[in-house]
Short mmCIF file of C-alpha atoms and ligand atoms in Angstrom, two decimals:
data_model
loop_
_atom_site.label_atom_id
_atom_site.label_comp_id
_atom_site.label_asym_id
_atom_site.label_seq_id
_atom_site.Cartn_x
_atom_site.Cartn_y
_atom_site.Cartn_z
CA MET A 5 100.19 80.25 122.07
CA SER A 6 102.60 81.92 119.61
CA GLU A 7 103.94 85.38 120.28
CA ASN A 8 102.96 88.33 118.14
CA LEU A 9 105.45 89.17 115.40
CA ILE A 10 103.49 92.29 114.45
CA GLU A 11 101.15 94.40 116.57
CA ILE A 12 99.21 97.23 115.00
CA LYS A 13 97.62 99.78 117.31
CA ASP A 14 94.97 102.34 116.32
CA LEU A 15 96.47 102.82 112.86
CA TYR A 16 95.20 105.52 110.49
CA VAL A 17 96.38 105.93 106.90
CA GLU A 18 95.09 108.64 104.60
CA TYR A 19 96.26 110.22 101.40
CA LYS A 20 95.26 112.93 98.93
CA SER A 21 93.71 111.95 95.63
CA ASN A 22 92.71 113.95 92.54
CA LYS A 23 88.97 114.27 92.04
CA GLY A 24 89.28 113.75 88.27
CA ILE A 25 87.29 115.93 85.87
CA VAL A 26 85.60 117.79 88.77
CA GLY A 27 89.00 119.15 89.73
CA GLY A 28 90.63 119.59 93.14
CA THR A 29 91.74 116.96 95.62
CA GLU A 30 90.09 114.93 98.36
CA ILE A 31 91.36 113.00 101.38
CA ILE A 32 91.02 109.21 101.11
CA HIS A 33 90.55 107.68 104.57
CA ALA A 34 92.00 104.29 103.65
CA VAL A 35 92.73 102.80 107.09
CA ASN A 36 90.64 103.92 110.04
CA GLY A 37 91.74 102.86 113.51
CA VAL A 38 92.98 99.33 112.85
CA ASN A 39 94.11 97.14 115.77
CA LEU A 40 95.59 93.84 114.63
CA GLU A 41 98.10 91.22 115.74
CA ILE A 42 99.97 88.85 113.42
CA LYS A 43 101.32 85.87 115.34
CA GLN A 44 104.72 84.33 114.77
CA GLY A 45 104.43 81.48 112.25
CA GLU A 46 100.83 82.03 111.18
CA ILE A 47 99.15 82.90 107.90
CA LEU A 48 96.75 85.75 108.57
CA ALA A 49 94.46 86.51 105.65
CA LEU A 50 93.05 89.97 105.08
CA ALA A 51 89.86 89.81 103.05
CA GLY A 52 87.39 92.31 101.66
CA GLU A 53 86.22 93.94 98.44
CA SER A 54 88.67 95.88 96.35
CA GLY A 55 88.85 99.43 97.70
CA CYS A 56 88.30 98.31 101.33
CA GLY A 57 91.82 99.39 102.33
CA LYS A 58 93.50 95.99 102.63
CA SER A 59 96.36 96.74 100.22
CA THR A 60 96.96 100.15 101.81
CA LEU A 61 97.08 98.55 105.26
CA ALA A 62 99.50 95.89 104.01
CA LYS A 63 101.76 98.51 102.40
CA ALA A 64 101.70 100.56 105.61
CA ILE A 65 102.84 97.48 107.56
CA ILE A 66 105.99 97.20 105.45
CA LYS A 67 106.36 100.98 105.30
CA LEU A 68 105.67 101.35 101.60
CA GLU A 69 102.84 103.70 102.59
CA ASN A 70 103.08 106.47 105.20
CA SER A 71 100.79 106.21 108.20
CA LYS A 72 99.01 109.23 109.67
CA SER A 73 99.00 107.97 113.27
CA GLY A 74 99.12 104.84 115.40
CA GLU A 75 101.77 102.16 115.90
CA ILE A 76 103.10 99.25 113.87
CA ASN A 77 105.29 97.16 116.16
CA PHE A 78 107.54 94.53 114.61
CA LYS A 79 109.06 92.40 117.37
CA ASN A 80 108.03 95.10 119.86
CA LYS A 81 109.67 97.96 117.93
CA ASN A 82 107.53 100.63 116.31
CA ILE A 83 108.57 100.78 112.66
CA LEU A 84 107.03 104.25 112.35
CA LYS A 85 109.71 105.54 114.72
CA MET A 86 112.66 103.57 113.34
CA GLY A 87 115.81 105.33 112.12
CA LYS A 88 117.51 104.57 108.80
CA ASN A 89 119.61 101.63 110.04
CA GLU A 90 116.81 99.95 112.00
CA LEU A 91 114.54 100.34 108.99
CA LYS A 92 117.14 98.70 106.75
CA THR A 93 117.27 95.67 109.07
CA PHE A 94 113.46 95.57 109.18
CA ARG A 95 113.24 95.65 105.38
CA LYS A 96 115.41 92.51 105.20
CA SER A 97 113.02 90.73 107.58
CA ALA A 98 109.87 91.73 105.69
CA GLN A 99 109.49 90.84 102.00
CA ILE A 100 106.68 91.00 99.43
CA VAL A 101 105.33 88.65 96.79
CA PHE A 102 103.23 90.62 94.33
CA GLN A 103 100.20 89.63 92.26
CA ASN A 104 101.90 89.91 88.90
CA PRO A 105 105.32 88.20 88.88
CA TYR A 106 106.15 89.57 85.43
CA SER A 107 106.01 93.18 86.58
CA SER A 108 108.01 92.42 89.73
CA LEU A 109 110.94 90.89 87.77
CA ASP A 110 113.24 93.04 85.62
CA PRO A 111 112.77 91.73 82.04
CA LYS A 112 116.35 92.70 81.12
CA MET A 113 117.97 90.83 84.00
CA LYS A 114 118.90 87.16 84.04
CA ILE A 115 117.34 85.31 86.96
CA LEU A 116 120.74 84.86 88.59
CA ASN A 117 121.24 88.63 88.78
CA THR A 118 117.65 89.19 89.93
CA LEU A 119 118.30 86.87 92.88
CA LYS A 120 121.79 88.25 93.54
CA GLU A 121 120.72 91.89 93.72
CA PRO A 122 119.08 91.92 97.20
CA LEU A 123 121.99 89.95 98.66
CA GLN A 124 124.60 92.29 97.18
CA ILE A 125 122.76 95.38 98.42
CA ASN A 126 121.87 94.14 101.88
CA THR A 127 124.59 91.72 103.01
CA GLU A 128 128.36 91.32 103.21
CA TYR A 129 128.29 87.74 101.87
CA SER A 130 131.04 86.60 99.51
CA GLU A 131 130.20 85.67 95.89
CA LYS A 132 130.49 81.97 96.86
CA GLU A 133 128.08 82.34 99.79
CA ILE A 134 125.62 84.29 97.61
CA LEU A 135 125.63 81.54 94.99
CA GLU A 136 125.02 78.88 97.65
CA ILE A 137 122.01 80.77 98.99
CA ILE A 138 120.61 81.26 95.46
CA ARG A 139 121.02 77.57 94.60
CA GLU A 140 119.25 76.54 97.81
CA LYS A 141 116.31 78.92 97.33
CA ILE A 142 115.78 78.19 93.64
CA LYS A 143 115.61 74.47 94.40
CA LYS A 144 113.32 75.12 97.33
CA VAL A 145 110.76 76.79 95.04
CA GLY A 146 110.85 73.79 92.69
CA LEU A 147 113.09 75.10 89.87
CA SER A 148 116.41 73.82 88.57
CA GLU A 149 119.70 75.72 88.55
CA ASP A 150 119.53 75.91 84.73
CA CYS A 151 116.90 78.61 85.00
CA LEU A 152 119.42 81.02 86.53
CA CYS A 153 120.88 81.84 83.08
CA LEU A 154 117.48 82.66 81.54
CA TYR A 155 115.36 85.81 81.37
CA PRO A 156 111.84 86.25 82.86
CA HIS A 157 110.08 86.04 79.44
CA GLU A 158 111.41 82.49 79.00
CA PHE A 159 109.20 81.20 81.84
CA SER A 160 105.51 80.48 82.33
CA GLY A 161 103.44 82.58 84.77
CA GLY A 162 103.67 79.93 87.48
CA GLN A 163 107.46 79.61 87.09
CA ARG A 164 107.84 83.38 87.24
CA GLN A 165 105.88 83.45 90.49
CA ARG A 166 108.22 80.75 91.86
CA ILE A 167 111.19 83.00 90.94
CA ALA A 168 109.53 85.99 92.63
CA ILE A 169 109.06 83.84 95.75
CA ALA A 170 112.72 82.75 95.62
CA ARG A 171 113.71 86.43 95.42
CA ALA A 172 111.60 87.16 98.50
CA LEU A 173 113.33 84.28 100.33
CA VAL A 174 117.02 85.01 99.67
CA LEU A 175 117.36 87.40 102.61
CA ASN A 176 115.85 84.84 105.02
CA PRO A 177 112.87 87.01 105.95
CA GLU A 178 110.62 86.33 108.94
CA PHE A 179 107.55 87.99 107.43
CA ILE A 180 106.13 87.83 103.91
CA LEU A 181 103.35 89.97 102.56
CA ALA A 182 101.68 87.97 99.79
CA ASP A 183 99.47 90.35 97.81
CA GLU A 184 97.04 88.32 95.65
CA PRO A 185 99.87 85.82 95.00
CA VAL A 186 97.88 83.52 92.71
CA SER A 187 95.15 85.65 91.18
CA ALA A 188 97.14 86.41 87.99
CA LEU A 189 97.83 82.70 87.39
CA ASP A 190 95.91 80.00 85.51
CA VAL A 191 93.60 78.04 87.79
CA SER A 192 95.60 74.87 87.08
CA ILE A 193 98.79 76.53 88.43
CA GLN A 194 97.21 78.26 91.42
CA ALA A 195 97.07 75.09 93.56
CA GLN A 196 100.80 74.43 93.02
CA ILE A 197 101.78 77.92 94.19
CA ILE A 198 99.37 77.74 97.15
CA ASN A 199 100.93 74.43 98.21
CA LEU A 200 104.41 75.89 97.79
CA LEU A 201 103.57 78.82 100.10
CA LYS A 202 102.21 76.41 102.70
CA GLU A 203 105.34 74.28 102.51
CA LEU A 204 107.66 77.31 102.82
CA LYS A 205 105.77 78.56 105.84
CA GLU A 206 106.46 75.26 107.62
CA ASP A 207 110.06 74.83 106.47
CA TYR A 208 111.23 78.36 107.29
CA ASN A 209 108.76 79.13 110.11
CA LEU A 210 107.57 82.13 108.10
CA THR A 211 104.77 84.48 109.07
CA PHE A 212 102.47 85.55 106.23
CA LEU A 213 99.98 88.31 105.68
CA LEU A 214 97.90 87.06 102.78
CA ILE A 215 95.89 89.64 100.86
CA THR A 216 93.27 88.18 98.60
CA HIS A 217 89.66 88.52 97.59
CA ASP A 218 89.50 84.75 96.91
CA MET A 219 87.83 83.10 99.91
CA SER A 220 88.64 79.58 98.60
CA VAL A 221 92.39 80.38 98.71
CA ILE A 222 91.93 81.79 102.21
CA LYS A 223 90.06 78.71 103.40
CA TYR A 224 92.91 76.45 102.29
CA LEU A 225 95.87 78.58 103.42
CA ALA A 226 94.97 80.82 106.34
CA ASP A 227 95.14 80.12 110.06
CA ARG A 228 93.11 83.24 110.89
CA ILE A 229 91.09 85.71 108.86
CA ALA A 230 90.53 89.45 109.31
CA ILE A 231 87.63 90.93 107.34
CA MET A 232 88.06 94.54 106.30
CA TYR A 233 85.42 97.07 105.32
CA LEU A 234 86.09 100.76 104.58
CA GLY A 235 89.40 100.75 106.41
CA GLU A 236 88.20 98.92 109.56
CA ILE A 237 88.56 95.32 110.72
CA VAL A 238 84.90 94.33 111.16
CA GLU A 239 85.50 90.69 112.12
CA ILE A 240 88.48 88.50 112.99
CA GLY A 241 88.72 84.86 113.99
CA THR A 242 90.25 81.50 113.20
CA THR A 243 89.54 80.20 109.71
CA GLU A 244 87.14 77.68 111.20
CA GLU A 245 85.27 80.31 113.23
CA ILE A 246 84.88 82.62 110.25
CA PHE A 247 83.76 79.89 107.84
CA THR A 248 81.47 77.96 110.19
CA SER A 249 80.06 80.81 112.24
CA PRO A 250 80.49 84.20 110.54
CA LYS A 251 78.89 86.91 112.68
CA HIS A 252 79.18 90.19 110.79
CA PRO A 253 76.54 90.70 108.08
CA TYR A 254 79.35 91.72 105.69
CA THR A 255 81.32 88.53 106.36
CA GLN A 256 78.13 86.52 105.84
CA ALA A 257 77.63 88.19 102.45
CA LEU A 258 81.26 87.58 101.39
CA LEU A 259 81.06 83.90 102.33
CA SER A 260 77.70 83.36 100.68
CA ALA A 261 79.46 83.95 97.34
CA VAL A 262 81.97 81.10 97.88
CA PRO A 263 81.08 77.93 95.91
CA GLN A 264 80.46 74.97 98.24
CA ILE A 265 82.85 72.02 97.77
CA SER A 266 79.98 69.68 98.64
CA GLY A 267 78.04 71.04 95.68
CA GLU A 268 75.31 72.28 98.03
CA LYS A 269 73.91 75.65 97.14
CA SER A 270 74.35 78.42 99.69
CA ASP A 271 71.87 81.29 99.66
CA ARG A 272 73.84 84.09 98.10
CA ILE A 273 73.47 87.41 99.89
CA ILE A 274 73.62 90.22 97.36
CA LEU A 275 74.84 93.46 98.89
CA SER A 276 72.85 96.51 97.89
CA GLY A 277 74.77 99.43 96.40
CA ASP A 278 78.46 99.94 95.89
CA LEU A 279 81.21 100.37 98.44
CA PRO A 280 80.90 104.02 99.62
CA SER A 281 83.83 106.29 98.80
CA PRO A 282 86.57 106.25 101.45
CA ALA A 283 86.71 110.01 100.86
CA ASN A 284 83.23 110.34 102.34
CA LEU A 285 82.81 107.74 105.08
CA PRO A 286 79.28 107.00 106.35
CA LYS A 287 78.56 107.97 109.97
CA GLY A 288 77.88 105.32 112.64
CA CYS A 289 78.51 101.77 111.41
CA LYS A 290 80.30 102.20 108.07
CA PHE A 291 78.43 99.20 106.67
CA HIS A 292 74.94 100.53 107.50
CA THR A 293 74.25 101.83 103.98
CA ARG A 294 74.37 98.25 102.65
CA CYS A 295 73.36 96.14 105.66
CA SER A 296 70.04 94.26 105.56
CA LYS A 297 70.09 94.02 109.38
CA CYS A 298 70.62 97.74 109.96
CA PHE A 299 68.51 99.10 112.83
CA GLU A 300 67.94 102.42 114.53
CA LYS A 301 71.27 103.01 116.20
CA CYS A 302 73.47 101.72 113.35
CA PRO A 303 73.60 104.98 111.33
CA LYS A 304 74.21 106.98 114.52
CA LEU A 305 76.77 105.09 116.57
CA ASN A 306 80.07 103.47 115.64
CA PRO A 307 79.74 99.86 116.91
CA PRO A 308 82.20 98.57 119.52
CA THR A 309 84.31 95.46 118.95
CA ILE A 310 82.70 92.54 120.79
CA ASN A 311 84.51 89.36 121.88
CA ILE A 312 82.58 86.30 120.70
CA SER A 313 85.36 84.00 121.99
CA ASP A 314 89.05 84.39 122.89
CA THR A 315 89.89 84.33 119.21
CA HIS A 316 86.74 85.63 117.53
CA LYS A 317 85.78 89.34 117.51
CA VAL A 318 83.13 91.28 115.64
CA LYS A 319 82.35 94.97 115.25
CA CYS A 320 78.57 95.11 115.13
CA HIS A 321 75.72 96.40 117.36
CA LEU A 322 73.83 93.09 116.99
CA TYR A 323 76.17 91.38 119.51
CA GLU A 324 76.16 94.02 122.27
FE1 LIG B 3 74.59 95.97 110.20
FE2 LIG B 3 74.14 97.51 112.32
FE3 LIG B 3 75.80 95.44 112.52
FE4 LIG B 3 76.47 97.60 111.12
S1 LIG B 3 76.12 97.50 113.32
S2 LIG B 3 76.75 95.51 110.52
S3 LIG B 3 74.54 98.19 110.22
S4 LIG B 3 73.60 95.37 112.11
#
């Protein structure tokens, strides 16, 4: 079994937010006691509705968001305790591919300079070495060297995402956070980018955290899936376990909305009500306000995490 590249222990992230026209501020409890391992060389998908805390958790992992407490260990070193130099080395190893490639590329910079920048800031490579790396990576993402003299607006959405991926690759990272990497692209282009990510994972032995609400993308790309609800991981398992035998009522509802490739109809489970505010978390099981299987103890007691198998865990009183 692969070793863990990242181990997250009892992580809490919260931040202040303005209450809008009511005035004043409130505390958003975005991540609430997350324990999670990301194994070397795997694609772990983090799924859940928007507002469930998945993007905040992902940003905390690469230290773009401050954590309140807990540990985030990258190769057995807690990044929350790292000094400036250690953090600089970590940042080279962990890169991001954002949802919208246009906003992540500087419109006034030629692609060559966009790809040069991280190498000039973070390495001591000569100009010749930098150009060799850039040529290799741009080819690897399926573009020709000619594109290096052009500006971002001269490319299609799919090409721009390829450039953003090349930029993430130039520092030879070990870990890539892919935040909704295809959701801003045309459906016809999505499959190409998904296949590219899969290929890069194999060729460079990369580890991915994939954030997406699209369960079809997850089914194709991910090795394991963690389901998040109101800042907690409520179920985790291999992609096969989650798709063939989802245990948590929330996971079952999420999957019931995925169109079947066979054309068979699945009975869609419609969740009642909206996601409660993370500023005002429900007591007991955080899902109880929307769960059709809720019973007496659910609103009172926080459910424990139960092992269904070595790889499959669920946080629900039904499996005690
Ligand atoms: Fe539903 Fe209770 Fe399980 Fe929560 S603990 S998911 S409310 S059955």
